[in-house]
């Protein structure tokens, strides 16, 4: 076992411990919060965060970052809403919106690959541009009145679980396998560790980047559509600030912000911890202002614990 | 690796201990209290306007005794977070949820789900779609506001028959609230035949534009006696223009805004009256309404509500009316902090 592998396992162990302590504490504090029916319904609040964290993990592993995901959420939802309002069948509107997400994402990737500009700068620019486009297209007004078969997508149940969460489980599995078991996944780690080396080794670096950002855009579009379905509203300000929450979850999950290290399982644990903390704090204390403070504290605590644990493991 | 498994073991032990503690305490925990749980959701937590509303809500909860008040809302005003809060309260099974929706669409869906679960849902301060709630606690009707504005101007200008030219600076020409108020302002102006309305201009919710428009109005109508600024942005904008033109006292400005925004203009004489409602009473009445709904004292179709220290309040269809417009003058404005 290499040292890097061991460090990742230590981090995973620390996070799993944190999650267990969190659940134990919640069970002691608020038994009704921990009830399966409650957890099942609350899980819907984590959908957008979790879905976007999957491609974000791959992007950060390969040394990039995508700040435009929240804006693409809004843009896709607005595209879907406007098309539906104009008379298009709802599912056709959804497919068009997902297409828009894929195209805008691929555009990010193409800029990054062709111009060799840092992804932080490119997606910082498109974050503003896509949000502006969503606001302009919708004139910043909410679009509503979707048919029930569509809103079911956001809040309906199947096999005893919310439909979005079922979809999330499948997508997570696919993302996990892609990153850990395929050659493309392997190349992402290679690019993140040493991009120049990866190029010299003949890896299709640019193609991988464009594909990654296109995936991220597609996921963001799906998140925007599901949000619109859950709240029966599409508008230009949804998902604002979401990108930072997503990056926080990914980093908490043990992915190195400098690339080359990270896993989908770790990210999912990170999402779980952030989600449960947020819900529990609001559930028990009813103080919105506490949530950021507690999330920040957990992030710092996980870093400290991790340092301590890896030092002792060495 | 060894350490990771040790950590996991420690966590498992901690969890088991917690569960044990839970198992021991749960039979001893008292049966769920009979207190009525009322949740009050502001548009944005932390704004002085809503903080004073919460003060009144707490007062009502204390007076009623059997009410547990939960006051929480998004500190960033995000409708998504507000809707998530309504979801959580619905899952908790609270008795009443009172919402001031910052986005009636996004919150409407969550409110409807709460109602399906048998929770009483009301709106306060701002309304949502009628099917999303049972009652709205309305701070004032459009008629009250329109009449109060004109009466305040007439009193400020003074005299048996106040006379002179007046103008209105509104929000946008399509703003539903403002158009409704202006309809009643026109109705009330008929009572003062010597007051003539010479212009109505939009300020597009832009304080600098309101400032410019007030300057233009004073140039175009040299005999102008009064300006109504009927949005919280148009009012201070117009007051600033009059003050800078050195016409404080000769051109009177009145309108709707929070007292803190207008205090300096009231003290230097540019503004004599600020029209608004008592936000403390608004929070108080909201909790009273919620408690009455939960206890079955308030039912659809009722026309009055016994609201504690506020006495009997009128109900028009599904609107519980706070009713009293508050006029802030230099004598009382310092008593209010919002």
XYZ file of C-alpha atoms in Angstrom:
652
model
C 0.000 0.000 0.000
C 1.463 3.379 -0.968
C 1.649 6.291 1.439
C -0.866 8.233 -0.588
C -3.367 5.396 -0.401
C -2.948 5.226 3.326
C -3.490 8.978 3.738
C -6.716 8.729 1.771
C -7.911 5.858 3.943
C -7.098 7.738 7.124
C -9.066 10.716 5.877
C -11.976 8.482 4.935
C -11.880 6.917 8.393
C -11.901 10.339 10.050
C -14.895 11.412 7.979
C -16.788 8.195 8.636
C -16.135 8.689 12.341
C -17.389 12.282 12.139
C -20.533 11.159 10.336
C -21.238 8.467 12.928
C -20.730 10.890 15.799
C -23.021 13.350 14.059
C -25.759 10.733 13.666
C -25.309 9.593 17.248
C -25.556 13.142 18.499
C -28.642 13.767 16.364
C -30.292 10.601 17.653
C -29.679 11.703 21.213
C -30.778 15.298 20.598
C -33.720 14.899 18.250
C -35.052 11.340 17.883
C -37.711 12.492 15.423
C -35.023 14.010 13.188
C -33.314 10.661 12.750
C -36.541 8.807 11.871
C -36.273 7.190 8.420
C -39.335 9.017 7.073
C -37.848 12.382 8.087
C -34.438 11.562 6.684
C -36.004 10.334 3.467
C -37.865 13.609 2.881
C -34.989 15.821 4.005
C -32.645 14.031 1.608
C -34.301 16.002 -1.199
C -32.590 19.136 0.130
C -29.197 17.546 -0.598
C -29.915 16.530 -4.168
C -28.447 19.514 -6.019
C -25.387 19.621 -3.755
C -24.703 15.903 -4.144
C -25.314 15.738 -7.871
C -22.990 18.644 -8.620
C -20.322 17.346 -6.257
C -19.805 14.235 -8.429
C -18.446 15.908 -11.590
C -16.790 18.550 -9.401
C -14.763 15.785 -7.741
C -13.538 14.562 -11.134
C -12.739 18.127 -12.221
C -10.802 18.954 -9.066
C -8.998 15.592 -9.204
C -7.833 16.525 -12.697
C -6.540 19.868 -11.435
C -9.452 22.087 -12.484
C -12.433 23.806 -10.873
C -15.891 24.836 -12.095
C -17.433 27.922 -10.523
C -20.210 28.235 -13.107
C -22.370 25.291 -11.985
C -24.856 27.372 -9.988
C -25.375 29.693 -12.937
C -25.853 26.780 -15.347
C -28.549 25.427 -12.977
C -30.441 28.684 -13.348
C -29.848 28.996 -17.081
C -31.106 25.462 -17.771
C -34.171 25.919 -15.569
C -35.007 29.179 -17.325
C -34.531 27.627 -20.787
C -36.820 24.761 -19.794
C -39.424 27.130 -18.333
C -39.464 29.475 -21.306
C -39.792 26.622 -23.808
C -42.642 25.111 -21.823
C -44.312 28.509 -21.614
C -43.943 28.875 -25.379
C -45.903 25.665 -25.832
C -43.211 22.995 -26.151
C -43.991 19.616 -24.541
C -42.450 19.532 -21.070
C -40.106 16.617 -21.709
C -38.845 18.174 -24.941
C -38.176 21.366 -22.983
C -36.221 19.323 -20.409
C -34.110 17.655 -23.071
C -33.358 21.043 -24.626
C -32.378 22.413 -21.206
C -30.040 19.483 -20.562
C -28.582 20.076 -24.015
C -28.040 23.716 -23.107
C -26.258 22.608 -19.933
C -24.002 20.237 -21.877
C -23.170 22.899 -24.453
C -22.394 25.619 -21.914
C -20.273 23.146 -19.956
C -18.409 22.066 -23.077
C -17.868 25.739 -23.848
C -16.135 26.113 -20.465
C -13.964 23.113 -21.281
C -13.154 24.382 -24.768
C -12.064 27.790 -23.458
C -9.902 26.153 -20.823
C -8.327 23.712 -23.287
C -7.896 26.072 -26.228
C -6.833 29.242 -24.444
C -4.870 27.472 -21.687
C -6.403 29.944 -19.251
C -6.807 28.784 -15.655
C -10.239 27.204 -15.115
C -10.799 29.474 -12.116
C -10.703 32.524 -14.392
C -12.717 31.007 -17.233
C -15.509 29.715 -15.008
C -15.486 32.874 -12.895
C -16.283 34.751 -16.095
C -18.908 32.280 -17.309
C -20.443 32.176 -13.832
C -21.372 35.827 -14.308
C -22.180 35.464 -18.001
C -24.537 32.476 -17.647
C -26.326 34.052 -14.689
C -26.732 37.238 -16.694
C -28.049 35.268 -19.655
C -30.602 33.515 -17.421
C -31.717 36.859 -16.011
C -31.944 38.421 -19.449
C -33.875 35.552 -21.004
C -36.392 35.370 -18.178
C -36.318 39.110 -17.462
C -35.745 37.980 -13.865
C -39.364 36.873 -13.449
C -40.358 33.472 -12.079
C -41.855 30.962 -14.513
C -44.423 28.611 -13.054
C -47.393 26.391 -13.848
C -45.697 23.105 -14.748
C -47.779 19.949 -15.269
C -48.067 17.420 -12.403
C -46.178 14.685 -14.276
C -43.218 17.058 -14.280
C -43.430 18.223 -10.644
C -43.557 14.520 -9.697
C -39.998 14.336 -10.940
C -38.943 16.642 -8.126
C -41.005 15.360 -5.224
C -42.474 11.993 -6.236
C -41.583 8.621 -4.739
C -40.680 5.332 -6.312
C -39.604 2.121 -4.532
C -40.133 4.013 -1.282
C -37.500 6.643 -2.065
C -37.703 10.108 -3.605
C -37.177 9.832 -7.360
C -34.268 12.339 -7.430
C -32.459 10.367 -4.724
C -32.864 7.113 -6.680
C -31.400 8.833 -9.723
C -28.603 10.221 -7.573
C -27.701 6.738 -6.315
C -27.368 5.438 -9.860
C -25.368 8.442 -11.056
C -23.080 8.257 -8.012
C -22.354 4.602 -8.697
C -21.563 5.391 -12.327
C -19.319 8.315 -11.354
C -17.529 6.238 -8.717
C -16.858 3.435 -11.181
C -15.771 5.879 -13.887
C -13.230 7.562 -11.625
C -11.827 4.459 -9.976
C -12.174 1.663 -12.528
C -11.783 3.131 -16.028
C -8.742 4.321 -17.905
C -10.333 7.754 -18.273
C -10.564 7.933 -14.492
C -6.924 6.962 -14.233
C -6.004 9.706 -16.703
C -7.833 12.306 -14.620
C -5.553 11.531 -11.666
C -2.573 11.668 -14.030
C -3.575 15.081 -15.405
C -4.172 16.400 -11.905
C -0.803 15.173 -10.645
C 1.260 16.347 -13.585
C -0.500 17.811 -16.592
C 2.636 18.314 -18.675
C 3.679 14.746 -18.013
C 0.245 13.530 -19.038
C 0.535 15.440 -22.312
C 3.967 14.001 -23.042
C 2.589 10.553 -22.293
C 0.135 11.147 -25.123
C -3.048 11.334 -23.054
C -5.965 13.160 -24.738
C -5.824 15.916 -22.108
C -7.938 18.490 -23.973
C -10.627 15.977 -24.876
C -10.840 14.802 -21.272
C -11.169 18.371 -20.021
C -13.924 19.280 -22.475
C -15.784 16.063 -21.604
C -15.443 16.747 -17.862
C -16.813 20.281 -18.030
C -19.596 19.107 -20.370
C -20.549 16.480 -17.761
C -20.505 19.166 -15.087
C -22.787 21.372 -17.189
C -25.151 18.474 -17.852
C -25.363 17.645 -14.158
C -25.981 21.297 -13.345
C -28.817 21.419 -15.889
C -30.372 18.309 -14.361
C -30.094 19.864 -10.894
C -31.793 23.039 -12.136
C -34.630 21.059 -13.701
C -35.199 18.976 -10.573
C -35.219 22.130 -8.463
C -37.797 23.685 -10.803
C -39.878 20.527 -10.514
C -39.697 20.430 -6.714
C -40.684 24.070 -6.240
C -42.792 24.341 -9.399
C -40.797 27.454 -10.324
C -37.992 28.210 -12.749
C -36.150 31.450 -12.214
C -32.825 33.120 -12.718
C -31.627 33.262 -9.116
C -31.723 29.564 -8.277
C -28.479 27.908 -7.294
C -26.727 31.157 -6.393
C -23.804 30.386 -4.118
C -24.230 26.677 -4.776
C -20.774 26.369 -6.382
C -19.010 27.183 -3.104
C -21.126 24.699 -1.141
C -20.250 22.045 -3.718
C -16.527 22.789 -3.569
C -16.670 22.752 0.239
C -18.251 19.288 0.216
C -15.684 17.968 -2.256
C -12.742 19.312 -0.272
C -14.216 18.068 3.003
C -14.478 14.682 1.301
C -10.694 14.488 0.971
C -10.159 15.639 -2.601
C -6.998 17.696 -2.888
C -7.740 21.179 -4.196
C -4.401 20.910 -6.083
C -5.548 17.841 -7.994
C -4.352 14.265 -8.235
C -6.148 12.953 -5.159
C -9.764 12.306 -4.210
C -12.644 9.874 -4.480
C -16.380 9.820 -5.106
C -16.980 7.901 -1.872
C -15.162 10.599 0.089
C -17.166 13.314 -1.619
C -20.444 11.569 -0.802
C -19.389 11.411 2.852
C -18.550 15.112 2.696
C -21.970 15.886 1.229
C -23.638 13.733 3.892
C -21.858 15.534 6.729
C -22.648 19.004 5.398
C -26.256 18.101 4.640
C -26.960 16.480 8.010
C -25.265 19.309 9.897
C -27.270 21.931 8.059
C -30.556 20.134 8.582
C -29.909 19.312 12.234
C -28.858 22.834 13.172
C -31.957 24.285 11.548
C -34.174 21.507 12.943
C -33.061 21.894 16.549
C -31.893 25.468 17.028
C -33.871 27.384 14.391
C -31.004 29.768 13.823
C -30.086 30.166 10.193
C -27.105 32.258 11.207
C -25.588 29.254 13.043
C -25.383 27.009 9.990
C -22.387 28.642 8.326
C -20.541 28.798 11.620
C -21.083 25.107 12.362
C -20.214 24.010 8.810
C -17.013 26.039 8.961
C -16.109 24.551 12.330
C -16.617 21.017 11.006
C -14.383 21.762 8.023
C -11.613 23.042 10.288
C -12.086 20.134 12.695
C -11.828 17.602 9.880
C -8.589 19.164 8.666
C -7.111 19.130 12.179
C -8.244 15.575 12.898
C -6.887 14.450 9.574
C -3.499 16.025 10.225
C -3.362 14.458 13.643
C -4.405 11.040 12.398
C -1.994 10.960 9.460
C 0.884 12.066 11.657
C 0.182 9.236 14.068
C -0.218 6.781 11.226
C 3.235 7.615 9.842
C -4.971 1.741 8.336
C -4.968 0.417 11.878
C -5.712 3.902 13.064
C -8.583 4.338 10.636
C -10.263 1.195 11.908
C -9.618 2.256 15.491
C -11.260 5.589 14.764
C -14.216 3.877 13.184
C -14.494 1.617 16.227
C -14.398 4.627 18.555
C -17.147 6.286 16.549
C -19.241 3.130 16.647
C -18.841 2.984 20.420
C -19.825 6.627 20.692
C -22.895 5.979 18.593
C -23.823 2.962 20.661
C -23.404 4.995 23.834
C -25.647 7.693 22.449
C -28.255 5.169 21.481
C -28.048 3.630 24.917
C -28.508 7.009 26.524
C -31.436 7.567 24.237
C -32.977 4.198 25.067
C -32.703 4.994 28.737
C -34.138 8.446 28.574
C -36.875 7.945 26.041
C -39.368 6.190 28.374
C -38.755 8.935 30.909
C -39.263 11.812 28.488
C -42.548 13.548 29.214
C -45.383 13.148 26.712
C -45.256 15.787 23.960
C -46.331 19.067 25.502
C -49.701 20.487 24.574
C -48.119 23.769 23.564
C -49.135 25.166 20.221
C -46.035 25.507 18.060
C -46.159 28.563 15.807
C -43.409 29.190 13.261
C -42.844 32.711 12.029
C -40.857 33.079 8.816
C -39.677 36.558 7.765
C -38.538 37.440 4.259
C -35.043 38.011 5.571
C -33.822 37.410 9.094
C -31.819 40.243 10.573
C -33.606 43.200 8.942
C -34.693 45.684 11.619
C -38.212 45.708 10.131
C -38.606 41.965 10.761
C -36.737 41.973 14.055
C -39.329 44.374 15.453
C -42.092 42.138 14.076
C -40.504 39.223 15.966
C -40.502 41.299 19.141
C -44.270 41.656 18.911
C -44.624 37.968 18.102
C -42.692 37.022 21.257
C -44.876 39.322 23.292
C -48.018 37.595 21.999
C -46.542 34.148 22.656
C -45.713 35.143 26.241
C -49.196 36.540 26.812
C -50.929 33.474 25.411
C -48.729 31.210 27.539
C -49.416 27.947 25.747
C -47.595 28.991 22.582
C -44.079 28.027 21.594
C -42.779 30.492 19.036
C -40.123 29.549 16.486
C -38.713 32.546 14.641
C -36.306 31.733 11.842
C -35.679 32.767 8.275
C -32.894 32.934 5.726
C -30.247 35.483 6.729
C -29.521 36.015 3.030
C -33.166 36.269 1.965
C -32.893 33.161 -0.223
C -36.352 31.790 -1.108
C -34.827 28.302 -1.506
C -33.669 28.303 2.090
C -36.997 29.715 3.248
C -38.825 26.903 1.432
C -36.505 24.328 3.024
C -37.433 25.726 6.428
C -41.117 25.313 5.668
C -40.356 21.704 4.603
C -38.608 21.007 7.903
C -41.374 22.527 9.994
C -43.873 20.455 8.025
C -41.916 17.280 8.802
C -41.699 18.266 12.471
C -45.470 18.534 12.508
C -45.777 22.018 13.991
C -49.233 23.556 14.432
C -49.004 26.829 12.533
C -46.630 28.204 9.908
C -46.812 31.950 9.239
C -44.914 33.021 6.152
C -43.873 36.365 4.763
C -42.949 34.999 1.328
C -40.003 36.611 -0.433
C -41.008 34.549 -3.446
C -44.673 33.497 -3.470
C -44.032 30.909 -6.205
C -41.140 29.026 -4.632
C -42.682 29.116 -1.162
C -46.201 28.432 -2.409
C -45.347 24.846 -3.284
C -43.893 24.139 0.170
C -46.843 25.886 1.852
C -49.354 23.780 -0.063
C -47.579 20.618 1.076
C -47.731 21.832 4.677
C -51.480 22.380 4.328
C -51.931 18.884 2.885
C -50.374 17.587 6.095
C -53.008 19.425 8.136
C -50.804 22.296 9.302
C -52.395 25.732 9.502
C -50.627 28.041 7.075
C -51.079 31.808 7.049
C -49.222 34.644 5.390
C -48.270 37.930 6.976
C -46.658 41.134 5.705
C -46.779 39.841 2.086
C -49.202 37.434 0.486
C -48.963 34.241 -1.565
C -51.552 32.533 -3.776
C -54.890 32.214 -1.874
C -54.861 28.401 -2.070
C -51.470 28.272 -0.348
C -52.771 29.733 2.936
C -55.908 30.070 5.061
C -55.637 33.696 6.142
C -53.411 36.638 5.481
C -52.519 39.011 8.281
C -52.560 42.258 6.366
C -50.896 45.324 7.834
C -53.246 47.725 6.099
C -55.681 47.856 3.226
C -54.879 49.877 0.148
C -57.685 52.231 1.122
C -56.215 52.869 4.578
C -52.801 53.595 3.110
C -54.083 55.847 0.315
C -56.303 57.830 2.661
C -53.620 58.128 5.354
C -51.102 59.508 2.863
C -53.439 62.239 1.625
C -54.643 63.088 5.127
C -51.037 63.381 6.327
C -50.211 65.783 3.474
C -53.305 67.891 4.122
C -52.435 68.139 7.799
C -48.784 69.006 7.037
C -49.744 71.793 4.632
C -52.227 72.946 7.236
C -55.161 75.319 7.288
C -58.913 74.784 7.155
C -58.746 74.150 3.423
C -55.177 73.055 2.600
C -54.298 74.269 -0.839
C -51.512 73.923 -3.378
C -50.035 71.713 -6.063
C -48.906 68.211 -5.148
C -47.113 65.444 -7.081
C -46.593 61.711 -6.623
C -43.337 59.784 -7.121
C -44.253 56.127 -7.342
C -42.243 52.911 -7.721
C -42.873 51.680 -11.255
C -45.933 52.376 -13.342
C -46.852 48.690 -13.212
C -46.380 48.198 -9.449
C -49.657 46.650 -8.289
C -49.459 47.836 -4.667
C -48.681 51.430 -5.558
C -51.335 51.640 -8.268
C -53.907 50.397 -5.792
C -52.807 53.006 -3.227
C -52.918 55.798 -5.837
C -56.464 54.853 -6.760
C -57.503 55.554 -3.159
C -55.276 58.623 -2.910
C -57.195 60.119 -5.837
C -60.461 59.208 -4.139
C -59.349 60.940 -0.944
C -58.034 64.034 -2.749
C -61.657 64.833 -3.636
C -62.114 65.740 0.030
C -59.564 68.537 -0.345
C -60.716 70.464 -3.439
C -57.893 72.991 -3.251
C -55.157 70.345 -3.428
C -54.418 69.647 -7.083
C -52.391 66.695 -8.276
C -50.119 67.981 -11.055
C -47.891 64.994 -11.821
C -47.329 61.268 -11.194
C -43.842 60.006 -12.022
C -42.183 56.566 -11.712
C -38.815 56.219 -9.999
C -38.228 52.559 -10.931
C -37.174 51.718 -7.349
C -34.053 53.813 -7.842
C -33.280 56.339 -5.150
C -31.085 58.504 -7.394
C -33.782 58.628 -10.054
C -36.316 59.638 -7.402
C -33.902 62.397 -6.343
C -33.655 63.710 -9.936
C -37.386 63.505 -10.521
C -38.058 65.507 -7.370
C -35.609 68.168 -8.607
C -37.324 68.266 -12.021
C -40.756 68.481 -10.398
C -39.726 71.507 -8.335
C -38.411 73.235 -11.482
C -41.416 72.389 -13.619
C -43.942 73.385 -10.930
C -42.592 76.394 -9.010
C -45.725 76.542 -6.887
C -45.396 72.902 -5.786
C -46.401 72.473 -2.143
C -45.971 68.772 -1.595
C -44.430 65.536 -2.890
C -45.638 62.034 -2.048
C -42.879 59.399 -2.174
C -44.888 56.210 -2.077
C -42.116 53.629 -1.943
C -39.372 53.158 0.636
C -36.924 54.312 -2.057
C -38.859 57.189 -3.620
C -39.534 58.796 -0.236
C -35.947 59.351 0.979
C -34.882 60.268 -2.582
C -37.474 63.010 -2.804
C -36.725 64.254 0.712
C -33.011 64.550 -0.079
C -33.761 66.598 -3.231
C -35.987 69.024 -1.336
C -33.421 69.356 1.435
C -30.560 70.061 -0.979
C -32.685 72.613 -2.843
C -33.070 74.458 0.469
C -36.838 74.113 0.314
C -37.267 72.215 3.568
C -40.583 73.301 5.018
C -41.859 75.066 1.904
C -42.125 71.882 -0.167
C -43.410 69.135 2.130
C -42.569 65.501 1.533
C -44.510 62.570 2.899
C -44.778 58.897 2.058
C -44.100 55.330 3.142
C -40.774 54.294 4.638
C -39.320 52.925 7.839
C -38.730 55.531 10.566
C -34.954 54.968 10.702
C -34.612 55.950 7.039
C -36.474 59.175 7.610
C -35.424 60.315 11.097
C -32.904 62.914 9.918
C -35.424 64.469 7.495
C -38.093 64.592 10.187
C -35.745 66.355 12.583
C -34.612 68.958 10.037
C -38.192 69.744 9.034
C -38.146 68.457 5.429
C -40.626 65.772 6.405
C -43.396 66.259 8.926
C -45.138 62.879 8.680
C -43.975 59.361 7.811
C -46.750 56.874 7.165
C -46.314 53.187 8.035
C -47.784 50.558 10.314
C -46.647 49.362 13.698
C -44.425 46.382 12.926
C -44.450 45.199 16.543
C -48.225 44.973 16.379
C -48.015 43.173 13.039
C -45.926 40.386 14.607
C -48.209 40.341 17.631
C -51.362 40.016 15.535
C -49.798 37.266 13.394
C -49.158 35.074 16.434
C -52.629 35.850 17.822
C -54.158 34.815 14.499
C -52.105 31.628 14.365
C -53.037 30.653 17.915
C -56.728 31.325 17.273
C -56.625 29.150 14.149
C -54.895 26.306 15.983
C -57.346 26.353 18.875
C -60.334 26.461 16.531
C -61.418 29.921 17.705
C -60.859 31.311 14.227
C -62.703 29.742 11.332
C -63.146 30.738 7.695
C -65.995 33.169 7.239
C -65.531 34.899 10.571
C -65.548 38.699 10.454
C -63.782 39.574 13.717
C -60.927 38.250 15.813
C -60.231 38.868 19.489
C -56.544 39.803 19.375
C -55.370 40.294 22.961
C -54.146 43.817 23.718
C -55.065 44.979 20.219
C -58.732 44.358 20.977
C -61.126 43.188 18.296
C -59.728 43.149 14.777
C -61.736 43.115 11.566
C -61.512 40.277 9.069
C -62.374 40.989 5.451
C -62.900 37.680 3.616
C -59.578 35.949 4.349
C -57.644 39.061 5.387
C -57.081 39.776 9.059
C -56.565 43.529 9.192
C -54.099 45.219 11.508
C -55.869 48.363 10.465
C -54.118 51.129 12.333
C -51.857 53.151 10.145
C -49.104 54.721 12.163
C -48.001 58.267 11.426
C -44.522 59.090 12.669
C -43.839 62.749 13.485
C -40.953 64.441 15.244
C -42.783 63.859 18.528
C -42.821 60.053 18.357
C -40.355 58.915 15.683
C -37.445 58.455 18.106
C -39.428 55.849 20.009
C -39.231 53.511 17.019
C -36.091 51.739 15.934
C -36.526 49.933 12.622
